[in-house]
PDB file of C-alpha atoms in Angstrom:
ATOM      1  CA  UNK O 265     131.924 -23.772  96.791  1.00 69.00           C
ATOM      2  CA  UNK O 266     132.434 -20.767  99.059  1.00 84.00           C
ATOM      3  CA  UNK O 267     135.831 -19.100  98.934  1.00 88.00           C
ATOM      4  CA  UNK O 268     137.838 -17.409 101.653  1.00 94.00           C
ATOM      5  CA  UNK O 269     140.060 -14.344 101.512  1.00 94.00           C
ATOM      6  CA  UNK O 270     143.056 -16.494 102.404  1.00 97.00           C
ATOM      7  CA  UNK O 271     142.600 -18.849  99.425  1.00 97.00           C
ATOM      8  CA  UNK O 272     144.477 -16.729  96.825  1.00 96.00           C
ATOM      9  CA  UNK O 273     147.356 -16.323  99.287  1.00 97.00           C
ATOM     10  CA  UNK O 274     147.496 -20.073  99.892  1.00 97.00           C
ATOM     11  CA  UNK O 275     147.172 -20.833  96.197  1.00 96.00           C
ATOM     12  CA  UNK O 276     150.098 -18.520  95.444  1.00 96.00           C
ATOM     13  CA  UNK O 277     152.240 -20.558  97.853  1.00 96.00           C
ATOM     14  CA  UNK O 278     151.268 -23.812  96.161  1.00 95.00           C
ATOM     15  CA  UNK O 279     154.064 -23.367  93.620  1.00 93.00           C
ATOM     16  CA  UNK O 280     156.667 -22.700  96.325  1.00 94.00           C
ATOM     17  CA  UNK O 281     158.939 -25.510  97.505  1.00 93.00           C
ATOM     18  CA  UNK O 282     158.369 -24.705 101.186  1.00 94.00           C
ATOM     19  CA  UNK O 283     155.915 -26.723 103.253  1.00 94.00           C
ATOM     20  CA  UNK O 284     152.554 -24.939 103.339  1.00 95.00           C
ATOM     21  CA  UNK O 285     151.303 -25.041 106.939  1.00 92.00           C
ATOM     22  CA  UNK O 286     147.697 -24.000 107.660  1.00 94.00           C
ATOM     23  CA  UNK O 287     146.866 -23.592 111.322  1.00 92.00           C
ATOM     24  CA  UNK O 288     144.021 -22.201 113.411  1.00 91.00           C
ATOM     25  CA  UNK O 289     141.049 -23.147 115.550  1.00 91.00           C
ATOM     26  CA  UNK O 290     139.365 -26.480 114.951  1.00 88.00           C
ATOM     27  CA  UNK O 291     136.609 -26.240 112.293  1.00 92.00           C
ATOM     28  CA  UNK O 292     137.463 -22.819 110.916  1.00 96.00           C
ATOM     29  CA  UNK O 293     137.863 -24.427 107.491  1.00 95.00           C
ATOM     30  CA  UNK O 294     141.465 -25.680 107.421  1.00 95.00           C
ATOM     31  CA  UNK O 295     140.539 -29.074 105.970  1.00 95.00           C
ATOM     32  CA  UNK O 296     138.407 -27.400 103.314  1.00 96.00           C
ATOM     33  CA  UNK O 297     141.314 -25.103 102.444  1.00 97.00           C
ATOM     34  CA  UNK O 298     143.638 -28.104 102.171  1.00 97.00           C
ATOM     35  CA  UNK O 299     141.208 -29.914  99.868  1.00 96.00           C
ATOM     36  CA  UNK O 300     140.842 -26.728  97.803  1.00 96.00           C
ATOM     37  CA  UNK O 301     144.618 -26.556  97.303  1.00 96.00           C
ATOM     38  CA  UNK O 302     144.761 -30.286  96.621  1.00 96.00           C
ATOM     39  CA  UNK O 303     142.247 -29.906  93.792  1.00 95.00           C
ATOM     40  CA  UNK O 304     144.069 -26.841  92.443  1.00 95.00           C
ATOM     41  CA  UNK O 305     147.404 -28.669  92.283  1.00 94.00           C
ATOM     42  CA  UNK O 306     148.201 -29.312  88.619  1.00 91.00           C
ATOM     43  CA  UNK O 307     149.625 -32.787  89.072  1.00 94.00           C
ATOM     44  CA  UNK O 308     148.203 -36.291  89.211  1.00 96.00           C
ATOM     45  CA  UNK O 309     150.976 -37.361  91.582  1.00 98.00           C
ATOM     46  CA  UNK O 310     149.300 -36.389  94.833  1.00 97.00           C
ATOM     47  CA  UNK O 311     147.741 -38.029  97.887  1.00 97.00           C
ATOM     48  CA  UNK O 312     145.661 -36.746 100.796  1.00 97.00           C
ATOM     49  CA  UNK O 313     145.735 -38.247 104.312  1.00 97.00           C
ATOM     50  CA  UNK O 314     143.448 -37.461 107.230  1.00 95.00           C
ATOM     51  CA  UNK O 315     145.661 -38.071 110.267  1.00 93.00           C
ATOM     52  CA  UNK O 316     142.713 -38.325 112.620  1.00 90.00           C
ATOM     53  CA  UNK O 317     142.232 -41.774 111.100  1.00 94.00           C
ATOM     54  CA  UNK O 318     144.184 -44.459 112.969  1.00 95.00           C
ATOM     55  CA  UNK O 319     145.301 -46.257 109.810  1.00 95.00           C
ATOM     56  CA  UNK O 320     146.931 -43.061 108.540  1.00 95.00           C
ATOM     57  CA  UNK O 321     148.585 -42.359 111.898  1.00 94.00           C
ATOM     58  CA  UNK O 322     150.060 -45.864 111.727  1.00 94.00           C
ATOM     59  CA  UNK O 323     151.858 -45.009 108.495  1.00 94.00           C
ATOM     60  CA  UNK O 324     153.941 -42.412 110.334  1.00 91.00           C
ATOM     61  CA  UNK O 325     154.541 -44.598 113.388  1.00 90.00           C
ATOM     62  CA  UNK O 326     156.565 -47.165 111.426  1.00 92.00           C
ATOM     63  CA  UNK O 327     160.188 -47.670 112.459  1.00 87.00           C
ATOM     64  CA  UNK O 328     161.941 -46.741 109.220  1.00 92.00           C
ATOM     65  CA  UNK O 329     161.501 -44.062 106.578  1.00 93.00           C
ATOM     66  CA  UNK O 330     161.672 -46.759 103.891  1.00 95.00           C
ATOM     67  CA  UNK O 331     158.628 -48.482 105.379  1.00 96.00           C
ATOM     68  CA  UNK O 332     156.802 -45.146 105.391  1.00 95.00           C
ATOM     69  CA  UNK O 333     157.821 -44.524 101.778  1.00 96.00           C
ATOM     70  CA  UNK O 334     156.526 -47.960 100.745  1.00 97.00           C
ATOM     71  CA  UNK O 335     153.205 -47.292 102.487  1.00 96.00           C
ATOM     72  CA  UNK O 336     152.829 -43.990 100.638  1.00 97.00           C
ATOM     73  CA  UNK O 337     153.745 -45.673  97.348  1.00 97.00           C
ATOM     74  CA  UNK O 338     151.013 -48.256  97.946  1.00 97.00           C
ATOM     75  CA  UNK O 339     148.597 -45.325  98.186  1.00 97.00           C
ATOM     76  CA  UNK O 340     149.710 -44.219  94.723  1.00 97.00           C
ATOM     77  CA  UNK O 341     152.503 -41.724  95.340  1.00 97.00           C
ATOM     78  CA  UNK O 342     155.497 -41.787  92.974  1.00 97.00           C
ATOM     79  CA  UNK O 343     158.688 -40.531  94.624  1.00 97.00           C
ATOM     80  CA  UNK O 344     160.519 -40.449  91.286  1.00 96.00           C
ATOM     81  CA  UNK O 345     158.277 -37.581  90.141  1.00 96.00           C
ATOM     82  CA  UNK O 346     157.451 -34.157  91.620  1.00 95.00           C
ATOM     83  CA  UNK O 347     154.340 -34.470  93.748  1.00 97.00           C
ATOM     84  CA  UNK O 348     152.204 -33.187  96.588  1.00 97.00           C
ATOM     85  CA  UNK O 349     151.223 -34.825  99.867  1.00 98.00           C
ATOM     86  CA  UNK O 350     148.384 -33.268 101.874  1.00 97.00           C
ATOM     87  CA  UNK O 351     148.285 -34.072 105.606  1.00 96.00           C
ATOM     88  CA  UNK O 352     145.262 -33.032 107.656  1.00 94.00           C
ATOM     89  CA  UNK O 353     145.637 -32.528 111.460  1.00 89.00           C
ATOM     90  CA  UNK O 354     149.390 -33.053 111.521  1.00 88.00           C
ATOM     91  CA  UNK O 355     149.630 -32.979 115.325  1.00 82.00           C
ATOM     92  CA  UNK O 356     147.913 -36.379 115.451  1.00 84.00           C
ATOM     93  CA  UNK O 357     151.014 -38.120 114.022  1.00 84.00           C
ATOM     94  CA  UNK O 358     153.892 -37.857 116.494  1.00 77.00           C
ATOM     95  CA  UNK O 359     156.783 -38.402 114.064  1.00 80.00           C
ATOM     96  CA  UNK O 360     155.330 -36.340 111.247  1.00 85.00           C
ATOM     97  CA  UNK O 361     157.834 -33.467 111.306  1.00 85.00           C
ATOM     98  CA  UNK O 362     160.901 -35.708 110.944  1.00 87.00           C
ATOM     99  CA  UNK O 363     159.199 -37.695 108.168  1.00 91.00           C
ATOM    100  CA  UNK O 364     158.271 -34.512 106.315  1.00 92.00           C
ATOM    101  CA  UNK O 365     161.860 -33.255 106.617  1.00 91.00           C
ATOM    102  CA  UNK O 366     163.276 -36.518 105.264  1.00 93.00           C
ATOM    103  CA  UNK O 367     160.919 -36.688 102.274  1.00 95.00           C
ATOM    104  CA  UNK O 368     161.316 -32.959 101.621  1.00 94.00           C
ATOM    105  CA  UNK O 369     165.116 -33.182 101.635  1.00 93.00           C
ATOM    106  CA  UNK O 370     165.464 -36.515  99.804  1.00 95.00           C
ATOM    107  CA  UNK O 371     162.757 -36.184  97.145  1.00 96.00           C
ATOM    108  CA  UNK O 372     161.639 -32.546  97.120  1.00 95.00           C
ATOM    109  CA  UNK O 373     158.070 -33.533  98.023  1.00 97.00           C
ATOM    110  CA  UNK O 374     155.732 -30.560  98.374  1.00 97.00           C
ATOM    111  CA  UNK O 375     153.706 -30.855 101.582  1.00 97.00           C
ATOM    112  CA  UNK O 376     150.490 -29.061 102.505  1.00 97.00           C
ATOM    113  CA  UNK O 377     149.611 -29.659 106.144  1.00 95.00           C
ATOM    114  CA  UNK O 378     147.035 -28.447 108.643  1.00 93.00           C
ATOM    115  CA  UNK O 379     147.088 -28.370 112.432  1.00 86.00           C
ATOM    116  CA  UNK O 380     145.165 -26.892 115.341  1.00 79.00           C
ATOM    117  CA  UNK O 381     148.025 -26.078 117.722  1.00 70.00           C
ATOM    118  CA  UNK O 382     150.262 -23.059 117.170  1.00 64.00           C
ATOM    119  CA  UNK O 383     152.633 -24.289 119.893  1.00 58.00           C
ATOM    120  CA  UNK O 384     153.193 -27.631 118.172  1.00 63.00           C
ATOM    121  CA  UNK O 385     153.523 -26.178 114.691  1.00 63.00           C
ATOM    122  CA  UNK O 386     155.699 -23.195 115.588  1.00 61.00           C
ATOM    123  CA  UNK O 387     157.962 -24.924 118.112  1.00 63.00           C
ATOM    124  CA  UNK O 388     158.089 -28.635 117.328  1.00 62.00           C
ATOM    125  CA  UNK O 389     158.165 -27.976 113.590  1.00 66.00           C
ATOM    126  CA  UNK O 390     160.767 -25.218 113.960  1.00 64.00           C
ATOM    127  CA  UNK O 391     163.326 -27.749 115.190  1.00 65.00           C
ATOM    128  CA  UNK O 392     163.188 -29.923 112.090  1.00 68.00           C
ATOM    129  CA  UNK O 393     161.728 -27.672 109.392  1.00 77.00           C
ATOM    130  CA  UNK O 394     163.617 -24.430 109.947  1.00 75.00           C
ATOM    131  CA  UNK O 395     163.591 -22.517 106.657  1.00 80.00           C
ATOM    132  CA  UNK O 396     161.470 -25.201 105.017  1.00 86.00           C
ATOM    133  CA  UNK O 397     157.978 -24.032 105.921  1.00 88.00           C
ATOM    134  CA  UNK O 398     155.611 -21.081 105.904  1.00 91.00           C
ATOM    135  CA  UNK O 399     152.799 -20.890 108.435  1.00 89.00           C
ATOM    136  CA  UNK O 400     149.407 -19.427 107.501  1.00 94.00           C
ATOM    137  CA  UNK O 401     146.945 -18.710 110.322  1.00 93.00           C
ATOM    138  CA  UNK O 402     143.260 -19.206 109.540  1.00 95.00           C
ATOM    139  CA  UNK O 403     140.411 -17.704 111.539  1.00 96.00           C
ATOM    140  CA  UNK O 404     136.593 -17.853 111.558  1.00 97.00           C
ATOM    141  CA  UNK O 405     134.782 -15.839 108.896  1.00 97.00           C
ATOM    142  CA  UNK O 406     134.902 -12.070 109.084  1.00 94.00           C
ATOM    143  CA  UNK O 407     131.659 -10.191 108.453  1.00 91.00           C
ATOM    144  CA  UNK O 408     132.255  -9.771 104.718  1.00 88.00           C
ATOM    145  CA  UNK O 409     132.893 -13.506 104.329  1.00 94.00           C
ATOM    146  CA  UNK O 410     129.856 -14.175 106.527  1.00 95.00           C
ATOM    147  CA  UNK O 411     127.677 -12.190 104.098  1.00 92.00           C
ATOM    148  CA  UNK O 412     129.086 -14.147 101.159  1.00 92.00           C
ATOM    149  CA  UNK O 413     128.277 -17.450 102.899  1.00 94.00           C
ATOM    150  CA  UNK O 414     124.768 -16.073 103.424  1.00 93.00           C
ATOM    151  CA  UNK O 415     124.708 -15.301  99.675  1.00 89.00           C
ATOM    152  CA  UNK O 416     124.190 -11.600 100.299  1.00 85.00           C
ATOM    153  CA  UNK O 417     125.363  -9.508  97.350  1.00 76.00           C
ATOM    154  CA  UNK O 418     128.149  -7.193  98.536  1.00 72.00           C
ATOM    155  CA  UNK O 419     129.610  -6.299  95.141  1.00 69.00           C
ATOM    156  CA  UNK O 420     127.889  -2.919  94.942  1.00 62.00           C
ATOM    157  CA  UNK O 421     129.027  -1.796  98.382  1.00 64.00           C
ATOM    158  CA  UNK O 422     131.612   0.952  98.251  1.00 60.00           C
ATOM    159  CA  UNK O 423     133.927   0.042 101.094  1.00 62.00           C
ATOM    160  CA  UNK O 424     135.251   3.550 101.504  1.00 56.00           C
ATOM    161  CA  UNK O 425     131.770   4.641 102.609  1.00 56.00           C
ATOM    162  CA  UNK O 426     132.081   2.410 105.662  1.00 56.00           C
ATOM    163  CA  UNK O 427     134.672   4.833 107.032  1.00 59.00           C
ATOM    164  CA  UNK O 428     131.751   6.909 108.252  1.00 62.00           C
ATOM    165  CA  UNK O 429     128.489   5.683 109.753  1.00 59.00           C
ATOM    166  CA  UNK O 430     125.714   5.376 107.179  1.00 68.00           C
ATOM    167  CA  UNK O 431     122.237   4.503 108.533  1.00 73.00           C
ATOM    168  CA  UNK O 432     121.300   3.036 105.137  1.00 72.00           C
ATOM    169  CA  UNK O 433     123.954   0.336 105.354  1.00 71.00           C
ATOM    170  CA  UNK O 434     123.186  -0.287 109.019  1.00 75.00           C
ATOM    171  CA  UNK O 435     119.488  -0.852 108.319  1.00 78.00           C
ATOM    172  CA  UNK O 436     120.348  -3.101 105.383  1.00 77.00           C
ATOM    173  CA  UNK O 437     122.645  -5.428 107.322  1.00 84.00           C
ATOM    174  CA  UNK O 438     121.434  -5.007 110.914  1.00 89.00           C
ATOM    175  CA  UNK O 439     119.786  -8.443 111.169  1.00 91.00           C
ATOM    176  CA  UNK O 440     122.744 -10.213 109.592  1.00 92.00           C
ATOM    177  CA  UNK O 441     125.224  -8.401 111.824  1.00 91.00           C
ATOM    178  CA  UNK O 442     123.260  -9.298 114.951  1.00 94.00           C
ATOM    179  CA  UNK O 443     123.326 -12.953 113.871  1.00 96.00           C
ATOM    180  CA  UNK O 444     127.067 -12.704 113.208  1.00 96.00           C
ATOM    181  CA  UNK O 445     127.751 -11.256 116.671  1.00 95.00           C
ATOM    182  CA  UNK O 446     125.515 -13.803 118.397  1.00 97.00           C
ATOM    183  CA  UNK O 447     126.677 -16.992 116.664  1.00 98.00           C
ATOM    184  CA  UNK O 448     130.072 -16.022 115.250  1.00 97.00           C
ATOM    185  CA  UNK O 449     131.830 -17.039 112.069  1.00 97.00           C
ATOM    186  CA  UNK O 450     132.495 -20.774 112.128  1.00 97.00           C
ATOM    187  CA  UNK O 451     131.465 -21.845 108.591  1.00 97.00           C
ATOM    188  CA  UNK O 452     129.198 -24.752 109.590  1.00 96.00           C
ATOM    189  CA  UNK O 453     127.530 -22.572 112.241  1.00 98.00           C
ATOM    190  CA  UNK O 454     126.908 -19.821 109.691  1.00 97.00           C
ATOM    191  CA  UNK O 455     125.360 -22.319 107.269  1.00 96.00           C
ATOM    192  CA  UNK O 456     123.150 -24.009 109.899  1.00 96.00           C
ATOM    193  CA  UNK O 457     119.428 -23.428 109.354  1.00 92.00           C
ATOM    194  CA  UNK O 458     118.276 -22.519 112.853  1.00 95.00           C
ATOM    195  CA  UNK O 459     119.428 -21.251 116.249  1.00 97.00           C
ATOM    196  CA  UNK O 460     119.218 -24.667 117.925  1.00 97.00           C
ATOM    197  CA  UNK O 461     121.534 -26.227 115.353  1.00 97.00           C
ATOM    198  CA  UNK O 462     123.939 -23.299 115.609  1.00 97.00           C
ATOM    199  CA  UNK O 463     124.074 -23.627 119.402  1.00 97.00           C
ATOM    200  CA  UNK O 464     124.627 -27.386 119.161  1.00 97.00           C
ATOM    201  CA  UNK O 465     127.486 -26.906 116.690  1.00 96.00           C
ATOM    202  CA  UNK O 466     129.144 -24.327 118.935  1.00 96.00           C
ATOM    203  CA  UNK O 467     128.947 -26.632 121.962  1.00 95.00           C
ATOM    204  CA  UNK O 468     130.465 -29.451 119.936  1.00 95.00           C
ATOM    205  CA  UNK O 469     133.251 -27.184 118.662  1.00 94.00           C
ATOM    206  CA  UNK O 470     134.147 -26.153 122.209  1.00 93.00           C
ATOM    207  CA  UNK O 471     134.014 -29.735 123.517  1.00 92.00           C
ATOM    208  CA  UNK O 472     136.188 -30.984 120.653  1.00 89.00           C
ATOM    209  CA  UNK O 473     138.625 -28.142 121.183  1.00 89.00           C
ATOM    210  CA  UNK O 474     139.146 -29.032 124.836  1.00 88.00           C
ATOM    211  CA  UNK O 475     139.223 -32.808 124.460  1.00 86.00           C
ATOM    212  CA  UNK O 476     141.156 -33.086 121.186  1.00 81.00           C
ATOM    213  CA  UNK O 477     143.435 -30.047 121.146  1.00 81.00           C
ATOM    214  CA  UNK O 478     144.021 -28.550 124.595  1.00 84.00           C
ATOM    215  CA  UNK O 479     144.328 -31.868 126.453  1.00 79.00           C
ATOM    216  CA  UNK O 480     146.546 -33.286 123.699  1.00 73.00           C
ATOM    217  CA  UNK O 481     148.957 -30.374 124.029  1.00 74.00           C
ATOM    218  CA  UNK O 482     149.131 -29.883 127.788  1.00 74.00           C
ATOM    219  CA  UNK O 483     148.910 -31.591 131.155  1.00 74.00           C
ATOM    220  CA  UNK O 484     145.238 -31.003 131.921  1.00 78.00           C
ATOM    221  CA  UNK O 485     143.962 -33.061 134.831  1.00 73.00           C
ATOM    222  CA  UNK O 486     140.342 -31.877 134.737  1.00 76.00           C
ATOM    223  CA  UNK O 487     138.186 -30.921 131.759  1.00 84.00           C
ATOM    224  CA  UNK O 488     135.662 -29.479 134.222  1.00 88.00           C
ATOM    225  CA  UNK O 489     138.167 -26.879 135.440  1.00 90.00           C
ATOM    226  CA  UNK O 490     138.894 -25.868 131.841  1.00 91.00           C
ATOM    227  CA  UNK O 491     135.198 -25.449 131.051  1.00 92.00           C
ATOM    228  CA  UNK O 492     134.740 -23.299 134.157  1.00 93.00           C
ATOM    229  CA  UNK O 493     137.814 -21.238 133.260  1.00 94.00           C
ATOM    230  CA  UNK O 494     136.430 -20.585 129.780  1.00 94.00           C
ATOM    231  CA  UNK O 495     133.114 -19.457 131.302  1.00 93.00           C
ATOM    232  CA  UNK O 496     134.941 -17.087 133.642  1.00 94.00           C
ATOM    233  CA  UNK O 497     137.028 -15.696 130.786  1.00 94.00           C
ATOM    234  CA  UNK O 498     133.926 -15.219 128.631  1.00 93.00           C
ATOM    235  CA  UNK O 499     132.512 -12.966 131.363  1.00 93.00           C
ATOM    236  CA  UNK O 500     135.753 -10.984 131.467  1.00 91.00           C
ATOM    237  CA  UNK O 501     136.327 -10.253 127.778  1.00 92.00           C
ATOM    238  CA  UNK O 502     138.113  -6.924 127.440  1.00 89.00           C
ATOM    239  CA  UNK O 503     138.808  -6.702 131.174  1.00 88.00           C
ATOM    240  CA  UNK O 504     142.185  -6.949 132.868  1.00 86.00           C
ATOM    241  CA  UNK O 505     142.960 -10.438 134.114  1.00 87.00           C
ATOM    242  CA  UNK O 506     143.304 -11.071 137.836  1.00 90.00           C
ATOM    243  CA  UNK O 507     144.883 -14.527 137.795  1.00 91.00           C
ATOM    244  CA  UNK O 508     144.811 -14.898 141.581  1.00 92.00           C
ATOM    245  CA  UNK O 509     141.089 -14.151 141.767  1.00 94.00           C
ATOM    246  CA  UNK O 510     140.305 -16.577 138.954  1.00 94.00           C
ATOM    247  CA  UNK O 511     142.463 -19.204 140.649  1.00 94.00           C
ATOM    248  CA  UNK O 512     140.575 -18.776 143.914  1.00 95.00           C
ATOM    249  CA  UNK O 513     137.255 -19.207 142.120  1.00 95.00           C
ATOM    250  CA  UNK O 514     138.482 -22.400 140.442  1.00 94.00           C
ATOM    251  CA  UNK O 515     140.367 -23.796 143.419  1.00 93.00           C
ATOM    252  CA  UNK O 516     143.743 -23.789 141.623  1.00 93.00           C
ATOM    253  CA  UNK O 517     146.820 -21.591 141.963  1.00 92.00           C
ATOM    254  CA  UNK O 518     147.503 -18.561 139.760  1.00 92.00           C
ATOM    255  CA  UNK O 519     150.387 -20.298 137.958  1.00 93.00           C
ATOM    256  CA  UNK O 520     148.040 -23.083 136.846  1.00 92.00           C
ATOM    257  CA  UNK O 521     145.563 -20.433 135.649  1.00 92.00           C
ATOM    258  CA  UNK O 522     148.322 -18.845 133.546  1.00 92.00           C
ATOM    259  CA  UNK O 523     149.303 -22.259 132.190  1.00 90.00           C
ATOM    260  CA  UNK O 524     145.733 -23.053 131.127  1.00 92.00           C
ATOM    261  CA  UNK O 525     145.272 -19.621 129.559  1.00 92.00           C
ATOM    262  CA  UNK O 526     148.501 -20.149 127.622  1.00 90.00           C
ATOM    263  CA  UNK O 527     147.167 -23.485 126.341  1.00 89.00           C
ATOM    264  CA  UNK O 528     143.936 -21.821 125.228  1.00 92.00           C
ATOM    265  CA  UNK O 529     145.962 -19.191 123.392  1.00 91.00           C
ATOM    266  CA  UNK O 530     148.297 -21.739 121.780  1.00 87.00           C
ATOM    267  CA  UNK O 531     145.231 -23.506 120.401  1.00 88.00           C
ATOM    268  CA  UNK O 532     143.696 -20.262 119.086  1.00 91.00           C
ATOM    269  CA  UNK O 533     140.628 -20.128 121.329  1.00 94.00           C
ATOM    270  CA  UNK O 534     141.641 -16.837 122.946  1.00 93.00           C
ATOM    271  CA  UNK O 535     144.121 -14.018 122.462  1.00 93.00           C
ATOM    272  CA  UNK O 536     145.841 -12.128 125.269  1.00 90.00           C
ATOM    273  CA  UNK O 537     146.483  -8.467 124.535  1.00 87.00           C
ATOM    274  CA  UNK O 538     148.694  -6.118 126.496  1.00 79.00           C
ATOM    275  CA  UNK O 539     146.975  -2.765 127.202  1.00 73.00           C
ATOM    276  CA  UNK O 540     148.352   0.194 125.287  1.00 72.00           C
ATOM    277  CA  UNK O 541     150.846   2.265 127.239  1.00 66.00           C
ATOM    278  CA  UNK O 542     153.183   5.083 126.247  1.00 69.00           C
ATOM    279  CA  UNK O 543     156.228   3.351 127.695  1.00 65.00           C
ATOM    280  CA  UNK O 544     157.315  -0.231 127.066  1.00 68.00           C
ATOM    281  CA  UNK O 545     157.971  -0.749 130.795  1.00 61.00           C
ATOM    282  CA  UNK O 546     154.368   0.058 131.653  1.00 63.00           C
ATOM    283  CA  UNK O 547     153.042  -2.006 128.758  1.00 59.00           C
ATOM    284  CA  UNK O 548     154.944  -5.108 129.876  1.00 64.00           C
ATOM    285  CA  UNK O 549     153.969  -4.817 133.540  1.00 64.00           C
ATOM    286  CA  UNK O 550     150.276  -4.079 132.992  1.00 72.00           C
ATOM    287  CA  UNK O 551     147.808  -6.944 133.209  1.00 79.00           C
ATOM    288  CA  UNK O 552     146.722  -8.469 129.910  1.00 84.00           C
ATOM    289  CA  UNK O 553     143.212  -8.413 128.520  1.00 89.00           C
ATOM    290  CA  UNK O 554     141.666 -11.480 126.926  1.00 92.00           C
ATOM    291  CA  UNK O 555     139.530 -11.749 123.802  1.00 94.00           C
ATOM    292  CA  UNK O 556     137.934 -14.788 122.173  1.00 95.00           C
ATOM    293  CA  UNK O 557     138.631 -15.780 118.579  1.00 94.00           C
ATOM    294  CA  UNK O 558     134.911 -16.019 117.841  1.00 96.00           C
ATOM    295  CA  UNK O 559     131.953 -14.256 119.457  1.00 95.00           C
ATOM    296  CA  UNK O 560     129.798 -17.367 119.120  1.00 95.00           C
ATOM    297  CA  UNK O 561     131.872 -19.010 121.852  1.00 93.00           C
ATOM    298  CA  UNK O 562     130.975 -16.359 124.429  1.00 87.00           C
TER     299      UNK O 562
END
């Protein structure tokens, strides 16, 4: 099994009472991280639920907490003993935060949850789980992790030598780095055998992101407009955003452009960065630049 740099940090939080919340783009490895922690948990009193499955969503849609407790007990959980409940894709169960709070407060249940929307997890969860959670953000592989997934030995590399350009290292990793820049760091894309499969995975990731995350979170009337917006943004990476111009190209107003960009940022697809300025006034008023979370999506 491949490991990630975030795993030791997550594992260290496993012994903490707080809810462990893992968030980030769809298919960056959140579910794998959850399963890793689940296996590491030194207790037999534990259950794992994938909330993309309707039958598991139905557990949390029941009218009373007692009914929910009974359903979890039928799955093997013992509320009289310390235990762990793992919940994958928490945003798919509407009442999940209040249920987690109740079981956390009443029984001291340790929860490990994943979700793809920072807005949902940071805002909706903050209302009911204030002081009861810690959020960990997970991203696609960095280049060092990429090399490990490619089973390239990096143990003998002296990292301090990367502070200056060394042609030897460049020649050694040039091909791998070009692949990393072209296809990005989504784990399943990295492990795919050929370019066609990698491209197909990336298209599916983007489609799933729009249909399952962005549209779930916001009022999006047209997927086509979102796809076109993403294409326009991909051609403007690192450039200042002209929301009015983009709106004119898409046939929507600038406020709707800002709303859609905010949704894309809340769901980790992009990041808006304010240009550096000496004064805070200038920094706030300057137009933002946009970058994508993964170069494979460009």
